XYZ file of C-alpha atoms in Angstrom:
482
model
C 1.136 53.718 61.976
C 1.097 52.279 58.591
C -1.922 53.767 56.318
C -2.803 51.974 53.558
C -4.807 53.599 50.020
C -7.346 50.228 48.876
C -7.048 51.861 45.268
C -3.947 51.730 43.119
C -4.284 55.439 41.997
C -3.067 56.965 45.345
C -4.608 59.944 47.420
C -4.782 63.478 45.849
C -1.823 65.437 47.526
C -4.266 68.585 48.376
C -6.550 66.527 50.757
C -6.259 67.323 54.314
C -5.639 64.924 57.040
C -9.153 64.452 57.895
C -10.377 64.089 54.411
C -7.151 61.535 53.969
C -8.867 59.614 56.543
C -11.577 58.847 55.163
C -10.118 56.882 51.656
C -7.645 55.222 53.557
C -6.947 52.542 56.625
C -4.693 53.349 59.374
C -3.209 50.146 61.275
C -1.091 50.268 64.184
C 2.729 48.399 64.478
C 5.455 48.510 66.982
C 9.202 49.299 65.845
C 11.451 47.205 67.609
C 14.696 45.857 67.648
C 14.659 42.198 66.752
C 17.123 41.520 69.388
C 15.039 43.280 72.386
C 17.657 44.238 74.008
C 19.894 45.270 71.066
C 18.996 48.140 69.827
C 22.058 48.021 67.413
C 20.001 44.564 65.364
C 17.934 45.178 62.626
C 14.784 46.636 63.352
C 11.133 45.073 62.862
C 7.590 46.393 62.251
C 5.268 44.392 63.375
C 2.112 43.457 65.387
C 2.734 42.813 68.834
C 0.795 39.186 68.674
C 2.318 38.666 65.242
C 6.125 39.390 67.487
C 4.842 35.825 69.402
C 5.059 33.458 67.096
C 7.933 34.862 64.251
C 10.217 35.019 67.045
C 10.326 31.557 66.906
C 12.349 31.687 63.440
C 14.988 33.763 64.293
C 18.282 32.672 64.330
C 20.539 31.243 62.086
C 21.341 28.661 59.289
C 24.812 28.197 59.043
C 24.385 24.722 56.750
C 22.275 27.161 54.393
C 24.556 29.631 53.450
C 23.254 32.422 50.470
C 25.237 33.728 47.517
C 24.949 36.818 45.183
C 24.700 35.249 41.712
C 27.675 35.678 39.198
C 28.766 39.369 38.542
C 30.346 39.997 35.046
C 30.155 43.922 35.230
C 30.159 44.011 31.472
C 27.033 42.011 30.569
C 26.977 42.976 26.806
C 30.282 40.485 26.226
C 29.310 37.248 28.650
C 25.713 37.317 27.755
C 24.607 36.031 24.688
C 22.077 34.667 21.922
C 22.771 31.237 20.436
C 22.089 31.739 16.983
C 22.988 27.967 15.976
C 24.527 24.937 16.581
C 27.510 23.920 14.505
C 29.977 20.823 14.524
C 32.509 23.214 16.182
C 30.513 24.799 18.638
C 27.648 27.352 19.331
C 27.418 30.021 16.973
C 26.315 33.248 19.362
C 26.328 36.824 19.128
C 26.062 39.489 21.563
C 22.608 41.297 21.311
C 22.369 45.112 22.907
C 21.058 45.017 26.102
C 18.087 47.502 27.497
C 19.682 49.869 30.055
C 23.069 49.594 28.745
C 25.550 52.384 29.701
C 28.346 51.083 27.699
C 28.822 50.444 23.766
C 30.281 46.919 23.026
C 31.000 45.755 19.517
C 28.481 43.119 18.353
C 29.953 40.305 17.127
C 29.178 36.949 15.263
C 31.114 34.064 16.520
C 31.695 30.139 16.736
C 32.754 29.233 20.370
C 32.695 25.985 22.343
C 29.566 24.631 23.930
C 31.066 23.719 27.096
C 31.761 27.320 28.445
C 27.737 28.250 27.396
C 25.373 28.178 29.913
C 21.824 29.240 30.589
C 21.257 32.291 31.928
C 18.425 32.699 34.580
C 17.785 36.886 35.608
C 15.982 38.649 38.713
C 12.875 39.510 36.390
C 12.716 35.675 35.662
C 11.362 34.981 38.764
C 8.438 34.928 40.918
C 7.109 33.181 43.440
C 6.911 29.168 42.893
C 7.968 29.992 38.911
C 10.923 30.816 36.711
C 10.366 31.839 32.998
C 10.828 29.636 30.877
C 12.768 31.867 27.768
C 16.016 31.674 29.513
C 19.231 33.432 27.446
C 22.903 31.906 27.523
C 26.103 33.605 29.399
C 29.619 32.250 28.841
C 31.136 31.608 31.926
C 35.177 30.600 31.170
C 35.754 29.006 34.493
C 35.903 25.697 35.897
C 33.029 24.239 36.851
C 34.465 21.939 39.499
C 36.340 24.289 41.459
C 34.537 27.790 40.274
C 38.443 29.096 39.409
C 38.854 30.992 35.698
C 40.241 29.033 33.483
C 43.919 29.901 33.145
C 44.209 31.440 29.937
C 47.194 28.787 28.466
C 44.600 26.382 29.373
C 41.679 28.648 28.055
C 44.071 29.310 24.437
C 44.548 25.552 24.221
C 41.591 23.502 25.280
C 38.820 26.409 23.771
C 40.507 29.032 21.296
C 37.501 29.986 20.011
C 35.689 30.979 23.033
C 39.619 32.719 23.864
C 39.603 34.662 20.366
C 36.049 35.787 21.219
C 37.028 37.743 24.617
C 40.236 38.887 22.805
C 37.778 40.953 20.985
C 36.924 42.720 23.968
C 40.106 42.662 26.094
C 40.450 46.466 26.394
C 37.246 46.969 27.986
C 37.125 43.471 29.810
C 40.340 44.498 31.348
C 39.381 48.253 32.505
C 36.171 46.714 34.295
C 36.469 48.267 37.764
C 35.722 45.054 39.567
C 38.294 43.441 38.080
C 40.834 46.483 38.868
C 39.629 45.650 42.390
C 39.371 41.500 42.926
C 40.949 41.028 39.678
C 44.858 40.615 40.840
C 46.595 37.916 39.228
C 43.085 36.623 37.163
C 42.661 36.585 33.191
C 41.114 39.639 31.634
C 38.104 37.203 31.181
C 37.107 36.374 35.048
C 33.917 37.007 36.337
C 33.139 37.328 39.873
C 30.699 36.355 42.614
C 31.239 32.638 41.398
C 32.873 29.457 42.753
C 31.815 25.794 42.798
C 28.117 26.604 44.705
C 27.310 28.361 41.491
C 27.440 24.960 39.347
C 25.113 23.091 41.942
C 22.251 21.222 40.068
C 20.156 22.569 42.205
C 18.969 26.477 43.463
C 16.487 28.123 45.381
C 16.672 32.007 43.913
C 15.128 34.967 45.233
C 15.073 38.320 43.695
C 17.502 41.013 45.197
C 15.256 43.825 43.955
C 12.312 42.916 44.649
C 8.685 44.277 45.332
C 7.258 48.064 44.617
C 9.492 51.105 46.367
C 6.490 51.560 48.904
C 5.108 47.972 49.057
C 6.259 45.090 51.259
C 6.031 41.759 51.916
C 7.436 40.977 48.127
C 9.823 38.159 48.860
C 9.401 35.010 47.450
C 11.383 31.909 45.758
C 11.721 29.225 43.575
C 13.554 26.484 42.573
C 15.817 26.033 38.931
C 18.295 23.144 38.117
C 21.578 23.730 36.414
C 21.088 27.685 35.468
C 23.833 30.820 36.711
C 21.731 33.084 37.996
C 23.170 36.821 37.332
C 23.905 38.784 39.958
C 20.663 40.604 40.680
C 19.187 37.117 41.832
C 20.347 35.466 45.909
C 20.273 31.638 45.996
C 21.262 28.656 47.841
C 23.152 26.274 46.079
C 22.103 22.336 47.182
C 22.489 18.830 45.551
C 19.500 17.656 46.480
C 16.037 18.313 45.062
C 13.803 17.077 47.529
C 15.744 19.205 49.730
C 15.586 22.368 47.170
C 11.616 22.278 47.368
C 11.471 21.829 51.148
C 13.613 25.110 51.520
C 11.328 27.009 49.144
C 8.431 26.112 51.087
C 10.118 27.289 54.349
C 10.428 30.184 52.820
C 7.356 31.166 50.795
C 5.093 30.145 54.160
C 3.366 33.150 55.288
C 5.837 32.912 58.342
C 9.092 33.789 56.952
C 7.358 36.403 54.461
C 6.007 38.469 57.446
C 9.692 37.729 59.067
C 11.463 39.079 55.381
C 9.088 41.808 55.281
C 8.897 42.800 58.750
C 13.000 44.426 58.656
C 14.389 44.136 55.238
C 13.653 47.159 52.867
C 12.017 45.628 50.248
C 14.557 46.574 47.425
C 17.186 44.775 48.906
C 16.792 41.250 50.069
C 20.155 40.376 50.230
C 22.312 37.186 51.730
C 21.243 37.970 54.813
C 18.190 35.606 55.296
C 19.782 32.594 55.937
C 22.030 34.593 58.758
C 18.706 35.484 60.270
C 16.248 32.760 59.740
C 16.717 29.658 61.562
C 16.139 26.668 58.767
C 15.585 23.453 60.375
C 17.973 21.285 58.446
C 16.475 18.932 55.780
C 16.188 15.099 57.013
C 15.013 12.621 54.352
C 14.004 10.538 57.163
C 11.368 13.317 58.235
C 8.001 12.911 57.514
C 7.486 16.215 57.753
C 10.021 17.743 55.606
C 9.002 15.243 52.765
C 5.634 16.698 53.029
C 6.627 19.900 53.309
C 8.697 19.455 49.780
C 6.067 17.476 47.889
C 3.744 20.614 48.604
C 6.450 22.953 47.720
C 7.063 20.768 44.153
C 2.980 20.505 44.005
C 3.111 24.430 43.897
C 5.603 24.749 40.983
C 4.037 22.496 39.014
C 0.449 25.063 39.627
C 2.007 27.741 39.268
C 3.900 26.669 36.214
C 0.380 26.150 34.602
C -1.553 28.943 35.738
C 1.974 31.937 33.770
C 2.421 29.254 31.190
C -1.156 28.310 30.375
C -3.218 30.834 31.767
C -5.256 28.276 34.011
C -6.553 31.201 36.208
C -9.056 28.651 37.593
C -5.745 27.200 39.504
C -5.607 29.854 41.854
C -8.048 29.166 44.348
C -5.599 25.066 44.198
C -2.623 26.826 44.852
C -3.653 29.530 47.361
C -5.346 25.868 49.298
C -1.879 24.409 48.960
C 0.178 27.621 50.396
C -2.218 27.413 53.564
C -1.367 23.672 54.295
C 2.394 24.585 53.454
C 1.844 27.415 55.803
C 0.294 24.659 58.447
C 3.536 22.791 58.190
C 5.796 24.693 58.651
C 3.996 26.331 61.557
C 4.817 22.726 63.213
C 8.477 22.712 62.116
C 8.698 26.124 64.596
C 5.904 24.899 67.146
C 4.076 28.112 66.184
C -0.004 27.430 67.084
C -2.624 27.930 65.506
C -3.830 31.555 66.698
C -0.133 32.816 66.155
C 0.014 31.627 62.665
C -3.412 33.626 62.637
C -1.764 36.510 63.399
C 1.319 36.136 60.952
C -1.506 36.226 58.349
C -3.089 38.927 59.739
C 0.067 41.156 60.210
C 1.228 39.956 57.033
C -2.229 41.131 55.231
C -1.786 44.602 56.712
C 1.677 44.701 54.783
C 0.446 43.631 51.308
C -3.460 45.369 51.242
C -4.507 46.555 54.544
C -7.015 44.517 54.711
C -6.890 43.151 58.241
C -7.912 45.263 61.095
C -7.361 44.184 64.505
C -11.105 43.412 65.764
C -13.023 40.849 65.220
C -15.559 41.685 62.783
C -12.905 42.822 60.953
C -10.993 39.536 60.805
C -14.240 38.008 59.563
C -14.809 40.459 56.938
C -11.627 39.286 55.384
C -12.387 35.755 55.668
C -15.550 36.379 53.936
C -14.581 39.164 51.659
C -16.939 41.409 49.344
C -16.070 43.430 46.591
C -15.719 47.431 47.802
C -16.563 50.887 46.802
C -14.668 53.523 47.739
C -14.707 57.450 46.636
C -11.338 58.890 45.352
C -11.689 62.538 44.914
C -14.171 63.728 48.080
C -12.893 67.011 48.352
C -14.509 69.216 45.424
C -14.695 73.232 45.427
C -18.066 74.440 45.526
C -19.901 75.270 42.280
C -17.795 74.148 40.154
C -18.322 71.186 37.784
C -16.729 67.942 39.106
C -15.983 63.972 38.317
C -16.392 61.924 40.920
C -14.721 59.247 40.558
C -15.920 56.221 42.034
C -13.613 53.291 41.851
C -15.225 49.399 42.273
C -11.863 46.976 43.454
C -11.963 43.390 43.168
C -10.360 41.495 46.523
C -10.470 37.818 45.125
C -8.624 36.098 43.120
C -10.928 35.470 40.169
C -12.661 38.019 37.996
C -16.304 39.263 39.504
C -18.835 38.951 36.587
C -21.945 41.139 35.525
C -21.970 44.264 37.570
C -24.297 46.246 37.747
C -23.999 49.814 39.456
C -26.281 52.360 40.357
C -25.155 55.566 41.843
C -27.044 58.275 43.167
C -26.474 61.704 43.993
C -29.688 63.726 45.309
C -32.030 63.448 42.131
C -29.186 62.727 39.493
C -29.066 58.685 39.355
C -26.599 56.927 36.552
C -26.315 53.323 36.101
C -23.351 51.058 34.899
C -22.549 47.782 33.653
C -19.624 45.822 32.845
C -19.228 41.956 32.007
C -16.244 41.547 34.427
C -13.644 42.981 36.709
C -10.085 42.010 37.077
C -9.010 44.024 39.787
C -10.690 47.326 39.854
C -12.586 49.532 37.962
C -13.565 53.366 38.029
C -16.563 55.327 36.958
C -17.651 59.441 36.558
C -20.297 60.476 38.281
C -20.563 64.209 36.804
C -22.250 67.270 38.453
C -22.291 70.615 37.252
C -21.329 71.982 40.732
C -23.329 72.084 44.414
C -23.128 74.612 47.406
C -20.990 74.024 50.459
C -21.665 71.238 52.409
C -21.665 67.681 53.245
C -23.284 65.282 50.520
C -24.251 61.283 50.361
C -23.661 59.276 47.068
C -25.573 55.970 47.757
C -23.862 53.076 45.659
C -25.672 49.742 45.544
C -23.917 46.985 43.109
C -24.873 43.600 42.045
C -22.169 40.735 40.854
C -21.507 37.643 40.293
C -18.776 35.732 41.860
C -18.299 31.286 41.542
C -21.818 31.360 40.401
C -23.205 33.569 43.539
C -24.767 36.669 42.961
C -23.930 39.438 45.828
C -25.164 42.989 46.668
C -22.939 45.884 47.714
C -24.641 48.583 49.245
C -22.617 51.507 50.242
C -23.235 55.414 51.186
C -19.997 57.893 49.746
C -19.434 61.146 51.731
C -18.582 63.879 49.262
C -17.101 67.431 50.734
C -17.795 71.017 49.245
C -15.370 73.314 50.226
C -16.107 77.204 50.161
C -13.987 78.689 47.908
C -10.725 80.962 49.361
C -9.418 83.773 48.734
C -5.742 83.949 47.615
C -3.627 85.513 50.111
C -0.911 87.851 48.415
C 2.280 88.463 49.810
C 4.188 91.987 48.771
C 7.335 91.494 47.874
C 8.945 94.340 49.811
C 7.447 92.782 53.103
C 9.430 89.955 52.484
C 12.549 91.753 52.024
C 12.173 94.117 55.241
C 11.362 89.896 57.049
C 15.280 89.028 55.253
C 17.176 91.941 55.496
C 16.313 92.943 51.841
């Protein structure tokens, strides 16, 4: 059973299960090997009519193989800030990084361009989107075979980027990765690198990604000719058209339900590709060309909706996810009602807001904005806030609200010119006698234009208060033996 809180301020940990009930939605999964009869595969959570159509994309895709980005284990020396360019080179230095456990010696140095590259990190990416303030690392190995550099070669060919890691030799050379994988390589190698990493082309995806108790997080995107650090998986490819085409395989609603469904959210690893089966690109495909003009059509929207705040882009790119979503559907020969209930399934992973019956499924086609209660528990009198919290399920703001909330005579109104996401307001009592108690919550808003109504009735509970019980402390040592 996976319960779901609609409000982003959680449940108070004194409620009872009962009272829990109430505030929350309960939705009910199987756990299940993906392998039926194997119980020793990864296991799945997942709707049993959602299990239909994603087992369609399991399997594998050997001809898409995934890669940890490059590991320096000693970021402070190989990534840098290029301060200016010179007739000799780069001139960088080595900024202190947030989080860092070790102290390296800033420096100010000239060293050749050629071994400078940008630098593309996990937090640059989301889904469709990279940032576009990318830093530099110096990578001193060969771009054509992924090898380091030997360091006769590296002395010779670029002594200035060589004096700059003699600087740091002592530390570069007691890194415990390169103790380990380190035999016979200059004190300067990094690891997790070879010739993939220099492909013109990459689609990334976040290692850590998504909330500790959220799922359904994973997403891509495509770069060109960045090194992604190690806290970022990619697939290395020459092709663009084919790049785009593999991100939209990937961001469909298909093989997010599949990602979410039995990786723990903090870890998407390399393992994708060994599980999902990635039809191979085909320029001669009609489909796949589609399928990676959509994918490049969402880049570009996203691009402008982080970059240029066009929130009015949204509702564009959540019409263009649904027909990449359509696509690939026919790329697996999933139909129509079991791509219905990916969505669905997928929907109780990132909001609960799909329930299995009918009327519920429509609700969430149609959606309205909600009122929900988040303390109804309160002792009885004693003064008490409740607060009422108004959330927001679409994607664009809802404009002039106007609430009025009543509690037997005492009525409050509130206004507000918009809502992002959610809001929450005090309704404050000076205290009432046990029992059960309706707050009746009506709301006007505007939403594209349309004004809507909201009427809802709030159940409040007033406990009696209890008595403390009071243990002595020599009946407790007769229960242990004193």
């Amino acid at each position: 059973t996976v319960w779901h809180s609609p409000a982003s301020k959680g449940i108070e940990q004194d409620l009872q299960l009962e009272e829990v009930k109430i505030t929350t939605k309960q939705f009910n999964l199987v756990f299940m090997p993906m392998d039926k009869n194997k119980p020793e595969s990864p296991w799945m959570q997942i709707t049993e009519k959602a299990y239909e159509g994603i087992k369609k994309v399991f399997g594998s895709s050997p001809w898409y193989k995934a890669y940890e980005g490059v590991n320096t284990a000693l970021n402070q020396v190989y990534w840098v800030k290029v301060l200016s360019e010179t007739p000799d080179g780069l001139l960088i230095t080595n900024p202190p990084l947030p989080g860092q456990k070790k102290e390296v010696r800033q420096v100010e140095q000239v060293v050749e361009k050629e071994v400078v590259y940008p630098l593309i990190r996990g937090r640059d990416v989301k889904k469709w989107y990279v940032e576009g303030e990318y830093g530099y690392i110096i990578v001193p190995h060969d771009p054509k075979t992924g090898k380091p550099i030997i360091e006769g070669e590296l002395k010779t060919k670029y002594p200035k980027t060589y004096e700059y890691f003699y600087n740091f030799r002592s530390k570069l050379k007691n890194r415990s990765i390169h103790k380990l994988w380190g035999k016979g390589n200059p004190f300067y190698s990094v690891y997790d690198i070879g010739a993939y990493t220099f492909r013109p082309y990459k689609v990334v995806w976040k290692y850590v990604s998504g909330k500790i108790s959220g799922k359904a997080e994973f997403s891509t995107a495509v770069i060109g000719a960045l090194i992604p650090n190690e806290k970022l998986m990619f697939i290395p490819l020459s092709s663009e058209d084919e790049a785009y085409y593999i991100s939209g395989v990937l961001n469909s609603s298909i093989v997010q339900l599949f990602v979410a469904s039995y990786v723990i959210e903090t870890a998407i690893s390399t393992h994708i590709t060994k599980r999902i089966r990635i039809p191979k690109f085909d320029s001669n495909n009609s489909e796949h060309l589609k399928l990676a003009a959509l994918s490049r059509k969402a880049h570009k929207i996203a691009k402008e909706i982080h970059e240029n705040k066009k929130e009015d882009l949204k509702g564009s790119l959540q019409q263009i996810e649904e027909e990449i979503d359509k696509t690939v559907s026919k790329l697996y020969g999933i139909t129509e009602e079991e791509l219905e209930e990916i969505k669905k399934c997928l929907k109780i992973f990132r909001e609960g807001e799909i329930e299995e019956e009918a009327a519920e499924l429509e609700e969430t086609i149609n959606p309205e904005a909600d009122i929900l209660l988040m303390n109804p528990v309160v002792q009885e009198e004693t003064p008490f806030k409740a607060n009422i919290v108004v959330t927001n399920p679409f994607m664009t703001p809802i404009n002039n609200i106007k609430l009025k909330v009543q509690l037997l005579d005492k009525k409050c109104e509130f206004s507000f010119d918009r809502i992002e996401k959610e809001k929450t307001v005090e309704l404050q009592s000076p205290g009432l006698k046990r029992g059960k108690y309706e707050i009746k919550v009506t709301m006007d808003y505007a939403i594209n234009g349309m004004n809507k109504r909201v009427e809802k009735t709030l159940t409040l509970f007033v406990k009696g208060l209890e008595e403390e019980k009071k243990v002595e402390r020599g009946t407790l040592d007769e229960l242990f033996g004193g």
